Amino acid sequence: METCMISNKVSSFSYYHTRTISARINLQKIQVTKLSIPKLPNRTLVAELNNLNDYTLKNNSIVPSQNSKEVVKLHLIMEMISDRIEMHKNIGIQRDSWNKLLLSSINMMTLSASTMIGLAAVASAGAEASFIALKVSSTILYMASTGLLLFMNKVQPSQLAEEQRNAVRFFKQLQEEFRTKIALENFDENDVNEAMEKVLALDKAYPLPLLGSMIEKFPENVKPAKWWPEMKKRNRKHQKENDGKSNGWNLRLEEEMKKIVMVMRNKDMKNNLKLSEKVLKLNKILAFCGPLLTGFAAFGSVFLGSVNASWPMMFGIIFGALASVVNTIEHGGQVGMVFEFYRTATGFFQLMEDTIELNMNEEDYLKRENGELFEIKVALKLGRRVSELRQFSFEDDDDDNVCEEFASKLF
C-alpha cells in the first residue's frame, strides 16, 4: 500500500516537472519583435481639408470631384452673403431706431414750444424777462423741429428700415438656394456666375449708404421693386431624372401657367400698384404739411408780443399741435414702410411673371425647370395648394372671369 502511494507521487512530480521544462523551452523560442507605428504626414488640417475637397464619396468609394472649384466658389459667395446679412440687419435696426427717436424728439420739442407760447401769452406785463425767454425758446424749438422734420421726411426712416429688412430676407433666400444646389450637386460654372450677378443686383437694389445712392422716396412714377438681374436663357444639364422628353411639362400645365400670369398681371399687380400710388400721395401730403405747420407756428412765435393781436399766439399753439398730429400719423404710422411693402409686393409678382415666361419661352423642355417641381414652387409662393392652382386652367378666356379672384393669397 505504501509502495503504491510513493509510486503515484513520483509519477505526478515527474509529469509536472516535464510540463514546466517544455513551457520554458517554448517561451525561449518566441521572439519578441518591436511594433512599428507609421509616421503621419506633416500636414496641417487646412491642407487635408483642401485635399478632400477634390474628392467625393460615390458607391462607397472615393472618386475625384468634378465640381470642386465651383463648390469653393459657391462657399466663398455664401460667406460674402452672410456678411451682407449682418450688415443689412444692423443697419435696419439702426434706422428703425432713428424713426422712433426722431419721432419722439420732434413731438416733444413741438409740444414744449406750444406750451411755452401759452405761458408767454399769459405772462404779466412786469415779467418782461420771462416773456422774452419763453418767446425765444419756443421760436428755437419750432425752427429746430422744422429742420428735423425736413430731414426725416426726406429720408423716411421707416421706409429705410423696411428696405434693409427686405434685403436681409432676399439674401437669406439666396443663401438657402446655394445650399440646396451644393447639397444636390446640381450646379456648374454658369450657376457661379449667376450667383454673383444676383448678389450684385441685391446690392444695387438695396444700398447701404444714404448719400448718393439712396432710393428715391417720392418718385414721380411708381415702379415695382427689382432686386434680381436680367434673366437669360442658358443651357441646363440634362439629368437622368427627367420625366422622359417632357421634363414634367404638358399642355395642361402650360395653360395653367399662362392663366396665372394673366391673373397676376391684371389683378394682383394692378391692385398693389394702385395701393402704392395712394399711399405715396398720402405720404407726400403729410411730408409737405408737417414742416409747413411747424413753420407757421415758428412764424407766430416770432411775432408774439410784437403786434397788438392774438393771431401770433393762436398760430404758435394751434399749428404746433397740428404739426404733432401730422408727424405722428406719418412716422408713427410708418406710411413710408407701407409704401415700400406694396412696392416690394408688386416686384414679387413681376419676378414670378418673368420666371414663368422664361420657362414658357424655352422651346426645349429639357432646358426648362422640372414641370412638377415648378408647379409646386409657384403654388407655395402664391399661398395655394397645387389643386387650387390647377383651377386656373379651367377658367374661361374671358378677362372678367379670369380676374374674379386674386392669384396670391399672401398679398
XYZ file of C-alpha atoms in Angstrom:
411
model
C 0.000 0.000 0.000
C 2.742 2.461 0.951
C 4.731 1.396 -2.104
C 1.771 2.247 -4.335
C 1.335 5.738 -2.819
C 5.042 6.505 -3.252
C 4.932 5.488 -6.899
C 1.954 7.767 -7.550
C 3.675 10.812 -6.045
C 6.815 10.154 -8.076
C 4.844 9.904 -11.313
C 2.921 13.169 -10.652
C 6.125 15.031 -9.793
C 7.828 13.837 -12.953
C 4.806 14.905 -15.063
C 4.720 18.409 -13.564
C 8.486 18.810 -13.970
C 8.276 17.750 -17.598
C 5.480 20.269 -18.386
C 7.419 23.116 -16.743
C 10.559 22.410 -18.750
C 8.628 22.240 -22.027
C 6.882 25.555 -21.285
C 10.239 27.249 -20.651
C 11.599 25.888 -23.907
C 8.591 27.241 -25.838
C 8.995 30.684 -24.264
C 12.626 30.766 -25.322
C 11.591 30.026 -28.911
C 9.232 33.049 -29.026
C 10.945 36.135 -30.478
C 9.586 39.465 -29.365
C 9.528 41.945 -32.218
C 9.062 45.710 -31.918
C 5.846 47.229 -33.235
C 6.448 49.858 -35.904
C 3.987 52.790 -35.973
C 3.748 54.607 -39.309
C 4.514 58.297 -39.153
C 1.705 60.667 -40.102
C 2.452 63.160 -42.840
C 3.313 66.597 -41.552
C 0.292 68.480 -42.954
C -1.991 70.990 -41.434
C -5.719 70.382 -41.031
C -6.496 73.031 -43.614
C -4.289 71.272 -46.163
C -6.033 67.956 -45.506
C -9.472 69.527 -45.906
C -8.396 71.226 -49.114
C -7.198 67.857 -50.389
C -10.540 66.252 -49.515
C -12.414 68.933 -51.438
C -11.184 67.361 -54.655
C -12.870 64.031 -53.865
C -16.392 62.831 -53.239
C -17.927 59.568 -51.962
C -19.810 57.561 -54.564
C -20.812 53.887 -54.242
C -18.716 53.542 -51.053
C -15.575 54.639 -52.903
C -13.760 57.962 -53.059
C -13.506 59.425 -56.551
C -12.325 62.839 -57.786
C -14.995 65.527 -57.744
C -15.632 67.432 -60.970
C -17.214 70.456 -59.221
C -14.606 71.052 -56.521
C -13.706 74.536 -57.790
C -17.355 75.508 -58.157
C -18.020 74.310 -54.590
C -15.232 76.520 -53.253
C -16.553 79.488 -55.247
C -20.116 78.997 -54.027
C -18.910 78.713 -50.430
C -16.963 81.931 -50.898
C -20.078 83.684 -52.214
C -22.096 82.316 -49.295
C -19.552 83.784 -46.871
C -19.995 87.173 -48.515
C -23.768 86.763 -48.308
C -23.528 86.042 -44.557
C -21.584 89.262 -44.144
C -24.191 91.167 -46.173
C -26.962 89.757 -43.975
C -25.285 91.010 -40.811
C -24.620 94.429 -42.327
C -28.196 94.958 -43.532
C -29.585 93.594 -40.273
C -27.556 96.031 -38.164
C -28.329 98.980 -40.441
C -32.026 98.095 -40.370
C -32.077 98.105 -36.565
C -30.260 101.437 -36.535
C -32.680 103.112 -38.959
C -35.691 101.749 -37.135
C -34.256 103.364 -34.002
C -33.881 106.620 -35.955
C -37.587 106.600 -36.703
C -38.577 106.058 -33.063
C -36.092 108.560 -31.585
C -36.706 111.318 -34.124
C -40.483 110.911 -33.829
C -40.489 111.215 -30.045
C -37.918 114.032 -30.045
C -39.733 116.180 -32.619
C -43.104 115.724 -30.948
C -41.645 116.602 -27.566
C -39.964 119.725 -28.967
C -43.139 120.827 -30.766
C -45.411 120.353 -27.768
C -42.898 122.045 -25.475
C -42.775 125.066 -27.792
C -46.588 125.261 -27.840
C -46.653 125.169 -24.057
C -44.056 127.940 -23.871
C -46.106 130.185 -26.167
C -49.150 129.681 -23.954
C -47.163 130.563 -20.848
C -45.626 133.603 -22.544
C -49.069 134.853 -23.605
C -50.407 134.807 -20.056
C -47.238 136.307 -18.521
C -47.742 139.582 -16.694
C -46.533 142.823 -18.144
C -43.928 143.164 -15.404
C -42.251 139.843 -16.198
C -40.555 141.051 -19.369
C -37.532 138.806 -18.956
C -39.652 135.671 -18.575
C -41.732 136.644 -21.611
C -38.668 137.105 -23.825
C -37.097 133.862 -22.597
C -40.227 131.854 -23.339
C -40.694 133.512 -26.727
C -37.106 132.929 -27.854
C -37.086 129.350 -26.544
C -40.308 128.460 -28.358
C -39.016 130.006 -31.586
C -35.777 127.998 -31.387
C -37.656 124.762 -30.712
C -40.044 125.328 -33.630
C -37.183 126.091 -36.022
C -35.278 123.003 -34.844
C -38.412 120.885 -35.263
C -38.876 122.214 -38.798
C -35.312 121.325 -39.753
C -35.503 117.834 -38.271
C -38.852 117.231 -39.957
C -37.430 118.210 -43.328
C -34.591 115.720 -42.860
C -36.906 112.995 -41.561
C -39.378 113.434 -44.396
C -36.561 113.348 -46.927
C -35.008 110.038 -45.809
C -38.172 108.332 -44.428
C -36.521 106.180 -41.697
C -39.413 103.698 -41.575
C -39.020 103.040 -45.295
C -35.233 102.754 -44.903
C -35.721 100.120 -42.193
C -38.165 98.183 -44.394
C -35.656 98.221 -47.262
C -32.993 96.676 -45.030
C -35.421 94.043 -43.744
C -36.248 93.093 -47.335
C -32.545 92.905 -48.169
C -31.953 90.519 -45.251
C -34.855 88.327 -46.374
C -33.718 88.146 -50.002
C -30.092 87.448 -49.076
C -31.246 84.601 -46.823
C -33.310 83.176 -49.685
C -30.260 83.349 -51.929
C -28.126 81.638 -49.312
C -30.596 78.776 -48.937
C -30.774 78.408 -52.720
C -26.997 77.938 -52.915
C -27.006 75.473 -50.028
C -29.613 73.382 -51.843
C -27.552 73.383 -55.039
C -24.445 72.280 -53.152
C -26.358 69.511 -51.372
C -27.830 68.227 -54.649
C -24.574 68.795 -56.588
C -26.666 70.389 -59.311
C -24.528 73.346 -60.390
C -21.787 74.372 -62.777
C -19.766 77.447 -63.717
C -22.879 79.193 -65.061
C -24.515 78.880 -61.641
C -21.496 80.522 -60.016
C -21.649 83.463 -62.432
C -25.411 83.733 -61.924
C -24.909 83.738 -58.154
C -22.518 86.678 -58.384
C -24.973 88.578 -60.573
C -27.756 88.015 -58.047
C -25.610 89.316 -55.190
C -24.642 92.441 -57.132
C -28.269 93.037 -58.153
C -29.327 92.931 -54.497
C -26.535 95.359 -53.577
C -27.828 97.760 -56.205
C -31.492 97.370 -55.233
C -30.911 97.939 -51.509
C -27.892 100.221 -50.991
C -26.442 100.736 -47.535
C -25.328 104.404 -47.689
C -27.735 107.336 -47.568
C -25.830 109.889 -49.615
C -25.643 109.435 -53.355
C -27.257 106.013 -53.747
C -30.376 106.246 -51.578
C -33.607 105.081 -53.228
C -35.912 107.965 -54.166
C -38.633 108.143 -51.527
C -41.081 110.255 -53.567
C -40.801 109.071 -57.199
C -42.913 110.629 -59.906
C -43.924 107.225 -61.279
C -44.305 104.202 -59.018
C -42.431 101.181 -60.351
C -42.157 97.670 -58.875
C -39.076 96.971 -56.809
C -36.477 94.932 -58.712
C -33.777 93.001 -56.870
C -32.857 90.357 -59.471
C -30.644 90.537 -62.578
C -31.858 90.228 -66.128
C -32.968 86.665 -66.768
C -31.159 84.972 -69.627
C -31.644 81.627 -71.253
C -28.864 79.207 -70.515
C -28.140 75.552 -71.090
C -29.187 73.241 -68.294
C -27.629 69.866 -67.686
C -29.779 67.017 -68.949
C -30.431 64.798 -65.962
C -31.483 61.186 -65.933
C -34.245 62.048 -63.504
C -36.087 63.999 -66.191
C -39.560 62.690 -66.870
C -38.996 61.490 -70.401
C -38.794 64.158 -73.065
C -41.412 66.443 -71.494
C -39.469 67.063 -68.241
C -42.766 67.178 -66.333
C -44.437 69.646 -68.722
C -47.698 69.178 -70.610
C -50.373 71.268 -72.290
C -52.427 71.487 -69.115
C -49.508 72.871 -67.111
C -48.603 75.393 -69.822
C -52.188 76.614 -69.992
C -52.280 76.849 -66.209
C -49.120 78.991 -66.121
C -50.456 81.304 -68.836
C -53.652 81.904 -66.865
C -51.676 82.559 -63.666
C -49.545 85.155 -65.426
C -52.670 86.807 -66.802
C -54.333 86.954 -63.365
C -51.210 88.310 -61.668
C -50.786 90.995 -64.322
C -54.427 92.096 -64.458
C -55.353 91.683 -60.821
C -52.526 91.402 -58.291
C -50.002 93.773 -59.833
C -52.572 96.421 -60.721
C -54.089 96.317 -57.252
C -50.726 96.653 -55.491
C -49.656 99.457 -57.817
C -52.873 101.378 -57.102
C -52.422 100.946 -53.367
C -48.786 102.047 -53.529
C -49.743 105.144 -55.519
C -52.428 106.064 -52.962
C -50.030 105.584 -50.059
C -47.403 107.655 -51.858
C -49.871 110.527 -52.365
C -50.807 110.426 -48.689
C -47.151 110.416 -47.693
C -46.424 113.396 -49.941
C -49.250 115.399 -48.363
C -48.135 114.567 -44.830
C -44.475 115.269 -45.623
C -45.427 118.688 -47.030
C -47.820 119.651 -44.218
C -45.575 118.736 -41.282
C -42.771 121.274 -41.834
C -45.289 123.838 -43.120
C -47.252 123.695 -39.857
C -44.148 123.978 -37.685
C -43.023 126.887 -39.869
C -46.325 128.696 -39.302
C -46.003 128.020 -35.572
C -42.472 129.487 -35.564
C -43.758 132.495 -37.508
C -46.415 133.104 -34.847
C -43.827 132.702 -32.084
C -41.584 135.361 -33.660
C -44.394 137.952 -33.755
C -45.691 137.113 -30.286
C -45.871 140.413 -28.354
C -44.706 142.429 -31.354
C -48.203 143.106 -32.658
C -51.311 144.035 -30.766
C -53.277 140.943 -31.837
C -53.944 137.388 -30.765
C -53.120 135.635 -34.022
C -49.401 135.032 -33.145
C -50.422 133.074 -30.047
C -53.044 131.124 -32.000
C -50.544 130.342 -34.763
C -47.970 129.126 -32.268
C -50.310 126.886 -30.273
C -52.730 125.558 -32.908
C -50.236 124.915 -35.687
C -47.806 123.347 -33.230
C -50.455 120.886 -32.059
C -51.461 120.083 -35.653
C -47.832 119.505 -36.579
C -47.520 116.916 -33.793
C -50.622 115.111 -35.071
C -49.386 115.082 -38.687
C -45.928 113.905 -37.652
C -47.403 111.089 -35.575
C -49.610 109.917 -38.451
C -46.781 109.957 -40.973
C -43.906 108.468 -38.985
C -45.755 106.802 -36.114
C -47.982 105.083 -38.680
C -44.888 104.313 -40.801
C -46.511 105.379 -44.058
C -43.168 105.088 -45.852
C -42.860 101.469 -44.751
C -46.362 100.711 -46.087
C -45.412 102.214 -49.461
C -42.269 100.086 -49.611
C -44.295 96.995 -48.708
C -46.677 97.431 -51.656
C -43.794 98.288 -53.968
C -41.977 95.094 -52.961
C -45.165 93.036 -53.341
C -45.541 94.336 -56.889
C -41.919 93.375 -57.572
C -42.632 89.900 -56.215
C -45.351 89.363 -58.825
C -43.107 90.812 -61.534
C -40.376 88.336 -60.597
C -42.821 85.428 -60.750
C -44.071 86.597 -64.128
C -40.527 86.835 -65.509
C -39.656 83.377 -64.156
C -42.739 81.740 -65.661
C -42.285 83.445 -69.020
C -38.611 82.459 -69.114
C -39.591 78.794 -68.833
C -42.547 79.090 -71.182
C -40.493 80.760 -73.909
C -37.943 77.945 -73.865
C -38.861 75.513 -76.641
C -36.603 72.707 -75.393
C -38.386 71.069 -72.453
C -35.139 69.664 -71.090
C -33.776 73.193 -70.624
C -36.765 74.225 -68.515
C -37.152 73.640 -64.813
C -38.869 70.387 -63.982
C -42.594 70.953 -64.541
C -43.867 69.187 -61.416
C -41.374 70.914 -59.126
C -42.020 74.248 -60.801
C -45.775 73.886 -60.258
C -45.243 73.157 -56.554
C -42.929 76.160 -56.208
C -45.407 78.528 -57.863
C -48.275 77.199 -55.721
C -46.354 77.703 -52.469
C -45.233 81.195 -53.429
C -48.845 82.151 -54.092
C -50.005 80.577 -50.839
C -52.133 77.936 -52.568
C -52.403 74.186 -52.878
C -51.496 72.580 -56.178
C -55.132 71.549 -56.638
C -56.227 75.183 -56.190
C -53.626 76.328 -58.675
C -54.905 73.906 -61.285
C -58.342 75.509 -61.142
C -56.960 78.408 -63.181
C -56.555 76.134 -66.180
C -60.334 75.530 -66.198
C -61.235 79.229 -66.250
C -62.697 80.766 -69.381
C -60.638 83.076 -71.545
C -62.926 85.980 -70.732
C -60.982 88.578 -68.740
C -63.910 89.191 -66.399
C -63.944 85.571 -65.327
C -60.183 85.357 -65.069
C -59.938 88.391 -62.769
C -62.648 87.362 -60.313
C -60.028 86.097 -57.850
C -56.503 87.193 -56.953
C -53.705 84.810 -57.851
C -51.983 85.196 -54.479
C -53.424 84.587 -51.041
C -50.409 86.134 -49.330
C -50.530 89.745 -50.549
